Amino acid sequence: MSAPHGRPIEVELKYRVVDEAAADRYLVDEDIAGFRATAPVRSTQVEDRYIDTAGGALARAGFAARLRQTAKTTTVAVKSSARRVGDGNVHRREELEGPADRTAHPRDWPASDARSLILEQCGDAPLVEVVTIRQLRRKRILERRGTTVELSLDEVDAVSRSRVVGRFVELEVELVKGDEGGLLEIDRALASDRGLAPATTSKLQSALRAVVATESRAGRRKPPSLSAIDETPASVPTRGAEPIGAVGRAVLEALDAAIAEPPAAESVRPEADGAPALPAPTVPVAEAPRPDVAGEADVEPVAAPSRPRPRRSAPADAAETERPRLTVGKTPGVLADDPVAEAGRKVLRFHLARMIAREAGTRAGDDLEELHAMRVATRRQRAAWRVFGGAFRADRTRKHRRRLREVAARLGAVRDLDVLLEAADAYRADLSATEQRALEPLLAAWRVHREDARKLLVRELDSDAYRRWLDDYAEFVRHEGVAAQAVLPTEPHRVRDTTASRVLAAYEQVRAYEPVLRWADVETLHELRIVGKWLRYTIEFVREALGPEVEPLIARVTALQDHLGLMHDADVAAHLARSFLVEGAGALSDLESAAVGRYLVSREKEVARLRRSVGPAWRGVAGLPFRRRLGRVLAGL
């Protein structure tokens, strides 16, 4: 359906669910106002990141924009404020969609009507993430005499800085094709249900109320004391200039002004223990106490600090502005005639610059990829020290390597749990709602560990010792000759002199696993993954000196490393699930124990599958074609 100006129109019924049990029956009812199901109920997990300018330019114009990422694509959807049609509960709004890129400004996205509308309203103003909304959506298709609707029951989490700050449930019925009169008949059938209340505001507005109210409360009280972690201000900068709470409030006020009637209070369950939530017009959305739901009480016990306040008297963004600035190109730029020490310094400088660039995003915690990228940068530096470290004086560089190891460990502790949680979410996406809830205690425990690890990471990044180390380390990578070992002119000291032996030595370590590969256990294959990683890094660091023919070699080593990495991740998940079952034997219900047990078995099966199928990835690295190409590449030096 389209508006007169050609924009697609979304027509739907929206209800806020007061009684979840009552709403569940609509997913199984055989007849709703004469509509009958034509397909079984399907469950999906959806995560939407809502974006706007710091001043809410899109919201002031009556629009909301969300980014949705799947395994294959990232899309943007721009929706106008919903308007009620007549006296019923039918909502109508315009909707545009198009391809997007989470890491780029909209002007660099592929052309689409959605992109054009965002640029028209926002211009070149930077976009910031306002709030994330996660949904477990259970839906079914209903038909009656040529009219098709999609009924969905959405369990919604409002997420701010990786913390769930509010929960609510909505029932929606969207017109897919046919006559709107069918929606009106469904509306009349549902109107008498006391378990449902007409939704007067959008999911975005409800989520923003939870964010604003939660941060307002955080500003009025100190967070719990946790191992001398610094207090975190209630509003912290995102990638934009404004605090999250201020941006959310600006967007919320603009959205409220854009609709014809003021929003009413809704039954949103914030993350605080207490009695069941009830609709109460005088209570702010996120202030209402949440019910004690099994498996949820310990999910988010304490807000994770995002960007701690600098210890010195300084502006809020001083921690970022005081970081060293390093100028690097698109690649490290290692040349064949570079001395080994200076080639290593180039690689260290390149990846240190990347690490510093990701620090602010890691502190904010809004995008998991920021932390991932920062961790990758630290791992590359540690690998560079392994490859090039012999060219430097150990007594002058030991402190750099030691502190880098500590930072990498803090980042790794958080990232490893992110990987576990992402894999578990993907596993349960296709499960029934009952099975998903039964698995929640395991994921809740992992989230608690993740938040604890994040607090330790932020404390490390905010320490004076880290700041001093970063300053000293940046000076070391800036200046040629610093702490380099003295070498004679006749000693092999250039990249072209030493690379062949380094690469072949690393390759020998990989080939050494050939006799045991057929019978290798998971631990041995994990060791193979590590030596494969060192081979990859040894080649990557000098890829420019080796020439373009080296790229297929790197790709084959990466494929082996990725295969073994997936196996390692599944093995870790299985071990942790087994430990959880043992430790929680007395606290878990039979349904929860069975669900975690099935997840454990699925991970063990995945480990076995990946172990059986390692052959093709291994032959890609150990086979004759790889060895011949590697020889040609090294001969080119």
Short mmCIF file of N, CA, C and O in Angstrom, two decimals, residues 84-131:
data_model
loop_
_atom_site.label_atom_id
_atom_site.label_comp_id
_atom_site.label_asym_id
_atom_site.label_seq_id
_atom_site.Cartn_x
_atom_site.Cartn_y
_atom_site.Cartn_z
N ARG A 84 -3.41 7.44 14.40
CA ARG A 84 -4.61 6.62 14.52
C ARG A 84 -5.60 6.97 13.41
O ARG A 84 -5.74 8.13 13.03
N VAL A 85 -6.29 5.95 12.94
CA VAL A 85 -7.31 6.12 11.91
C VAL A 85 -8.68 6.06 12.58
O VAL A 85 -9.07 5.01 13.11
N GLY A 86 -9.41 7.15 12.61
CA GLY A 86 -10.75 7.17 13.20
C GLY A 86 -10.70 6.96 14.70
O GLY A 86 -9.74 7.32 15.38
N ASP A 87 -11.75 6.30 15.22
CA ASP A 87 -11.86 6.09 16.65
C ASP A 87 -11.29 4.74 17.10
O ASP A 87 -11.26 4.45 18.29
N GLY A 88 -10.87 3.91 16.16
CA GLY A 88 -10.37 2.59 16.52
C GLY A 88 -8.90 2.60 16.88
O GLY A 88 -8.30 3.64 17.15
N ASN A 89 -8.32 1.41 16.86
CA ASN A 89 -6.92 1.26 17.24
C ASN A 89 -6.04 1.00 16.02
O ASN A 89 -4.94 0.48 16.15
N VAL A 90 -6.53 1.35 14.84
CA VAL A 90 -5.74 1.17 13.62
C VAL A 90 -4.73 2.32 13.50
O VAL A 90 -5.09 3.49 13.58
N HIS A 91 -3.45 1.95 13.34
CA HIS A 91 -2.38 2.94 13.20
C HIS A 91 -1.87 2.89 11.76
O HIS A 91 -1.73 1.82 11.17
N ARG A 92 -1.51 4.05 11.27
CA ARG A 92 -1.02 4.15 9.90
C ARG A 92 0.25 5.01 9.90
O ARG A 92 0.30 6.06 10.55
N ARG A 93 1.27 4.54 9.20
CA ARG A 93 2.50 5.34 9.10
C ARG A 93 3.26 4.97 7.83
O ARG A 93 3.13 3.86 7.31
N GLU A 94 4.04 5.92 7.36
CA GLU A 94 4.87 5.70 6.18
C GLU A 94 6.14 4.97 6.59
O GLU A 94 6.66 5.16 7.68
N GLU A 95 6.66 4.15 5.68
CA GLU A 95 7.89 3.40 5.96
C GLU A 95 8.73 3.29 4.71
O GLU A 95 8.25 2.90 3.65
N LEU A 96 10.01 3.63 4.83
CA LEU A 96 10.98 3.50 3.75
C LEU A 96 12.13 2.63 4.21
O LEU A 96 12.56 2.72 5.37
N GLU A 97 12.66 1.81 3.32
CA GLU A 97 13.79 0.95 3.67
C GLU A 97 14.86 1.05 2.59
O GLU A 97 14.59 1.39 1.44
N GLY A 98 16.09 0.72 2.99
CA GLY A 98 17.19 0.71 2.04
C GLY A 98 18.43 0.11 2.67
O GLY A 98 18.49 -0.12 3.88
N PRO A 99 19.45 -0.17 1.85
CA PRO A 99 20.71 -0.71 2.39
C PRO A 99 21.47 0.35 3.18
O PRO A 99 21.33 1.55 2.94
N ALA A 100 22.29 -0.10 4.13
CA ALA A 100 23.02 0.84 4.98
C ALA A 100 24.35 0.23 5.39
O ALA A 100 24.67 -0.92 5.06
N ASP A 101 25.13 1.02 6.10
CA ASP A 101 26.42 0.59 6.63
C ASP A 101 26.57 1.22 8.01
O ASP A 101 26.57 2.44 8.15
N ARG A 102 26.71 0.37 9.04
CA ARG A 102 26.77 0.89 10.40
C ARG A 102 27.99 1.74 10.66
O ARG A 102 28.01 2.56 11.56
N THR A 103 29.06 1.54 9.89
CA THR A 103 30.31 2.25 10.16
C THR A 103 30.48 3.51 9.33
O THR A 103 31.47 4.21 9.51
N ALA A 104 29.55 3.81 8.44
CA ALA A 104 29.71 4.95 7.53
C ALA A 104 28.58 5.95 7.73
O ALA A 104 27.50 5.63 8.23
N HIS A 105 28.83 7.20 7.32
CA HIS A 105 27.80 8.24 7.34
C HIS A 105 26.79 7.93 6.22
O HIS A 105 27.16 7.35 5.19
N PRO A 106 25.52 8.30 6.41
CA PRO A 106 24.52 8.01 5.37
C PRO A 106 24.89 8.49 3.97
O PRO A 106 24.46 7.89 2.99
N ARG A 107 25.68 9.56 3.86
CA ARG A 107 26.04 10.01 2.52
C ARG A 107 26.86 8.98 1.76
O ARG A 107 26.95 9.03 0.52
N ASP A 108 27.46 8.00 2.49
CA ASP A 108 28.25 6.96 1.85
C ASP A 108 27.48 5.66 1.69
O ASP A 108 28.04 4.66 1.24
N TRP A 109 26.20 5.63 2.07
CA TRP A 109 25.38 4.44 1.89
C TRP A 109 24.94 4.32 0.43
O TRP A 109 24.91 5.32 -0.30
N PRO A 110 24.55 3.13 0.01
CA PRO A 110 23.94 3.01 -1.33
C PRO A 110 22.66 3.86 -1.41
O PRO A 110 21.98 4.08 -0.41
N ALA A 111 22.37 4.32 -2.62
CA ALA A 111 21.21 5.21 -2.81
C ALA A 111 19.91 4.48 -2.49
O ALA A 111 19.73 3.32 -2.83
N SER A 112 19.01 5.19 -1.81
CA SER A 112 17.67 4.68 -1.52
C SER A 112 16.82 5.86 -1.05
O SER A 112 17.35 6.92 -0.69
N ASP A 113 15.49 5.68 -1.05
CA ASP A 113 14.61 6.73 -0.55
C ASP A 113 14.83 6.98 0.93
O ASP A 113 14.74 8.12 1.40
N ALA A 114 15.13 5.91 1.69
CA ALA A 114 15.37 6.07 3.12
C ALA A 114 16.62 6.93 3.36
O ALA A 114 16.62 7.83 4.21
N ARG A 115 17.67 6.66 2.61
CA ARG A 115 18.90 7.45 2.74
C ARG A 115 18.64 8.91 2.38
O ARG A 115 19.09 9.83 3.07
N SER A 116 17.90 9.14 1.29
CA SER A 116 17.63 10.51 0.87
C SER A 116 16.86 11.27 1.93
O SER A 116 17.14 12.46 2.19
N LEU A 117 15.90 10.62 2.58
CA LEU A 117 15.12 11.30 3.60
C LEU A 117 16.00 11.67 4.80
O LEU A 117 15.90 12.77 5.36
N ILE A 118 16.88 10.75 5.20
CA ILE A 118 17.78 11.03 6.33
C ILE A 118 18.69 12.21 6.01
O ILE A 118 18.88 13.12 6.82
N LEU A 119 19.27 12.22 4.81
CA LEU A 119 20.16 13.32 4.43
C LEU A 119 19.39 14.64 4.32
O LEU A 119 19.90 15.70 4.68
N GLU A 120 18.15 14.56 3.86
CA GLU A 120 17.33 15.77 3.75
C GLU A 120 17.09 16.39 5.11
O GLU A 120 17.12 17.62 5.26
N GLN A 121 16.86 15.58 6.12
CA GLN A 121 16.54 16.09 7.45
C GLN A 121 17.78 16.37 8.29
O GLN A 121 17.77 17.28 9.12
N CYS A 122 18.86 15.59 8.09
CA CYS A 122 20.03 15.69 8.97
C CYS A 122 21.23 16.37 8.34
O CYS A 122 22.13 16.82 9.06
N GLY A 123 21.27 16.44 7.02
CA GLY A 123 22.43 17.03 6.36
C GLY A 123 23.69 16.27 6.70
O GLY A 123 23.73 15.04 6.70
N ASP A 124 24.76 17.02 7.04
CA ASP A 124 26.04 16.40 7.38
C ASP A 124 26.21 16.20 8.88
O ASP A 124 27.29 15.84 9.34
N ALA A 125 25.17 16.48 9.67
CA ALA A 125 25.27 16.33 11.12
C ALA A 125 25.56 14.86 11.46
O ALA A 125 24.98 13.96 10.86
N PRO A 126 26.47 14.62 12.40
CA PRO A 126 26.75 13.22 12.76
C PRO A 126 25.55 12.56 13.42
O PRO A 126 24.79 13.22 14.15
N LEU A 127 25.38 11.27 13.17
CA LEU A 127 24.29 10.50 13.77
C LEU A 127 24.82 9.74 14.98
O LEU A 127 25.94 9.23 14.95
N VAL A 128 24.02 9.67 16.02
CA VAL A 128 24.40 8.94 17.22
C VAL A 128 23.36 7.87 17.48
O VAL A 128 22.21 7.97 17.06
N GLU A 129 23.78 6.84 18.18
CA GLU A 129 22.85 5.79 18.57
C GLU A 129 22.04 6.26 19.77
O GLU A 129 22.60 6.62 20.81
N VAL A 130 20.74 6.25 19.64
CA VAL A 130 19.86 6.76 20.70
C VAL A 130 19.51 5.66 21.68
O VAL A 130 19.58 5.85 22.90
N VAL A 131 19.12 4.50 21.18
CA VAL A 131 18.76 3.37 22.03
C VAL A 131 18.74 2.12 21.15
O VAL A 131 18.58 2.21 19.93
#
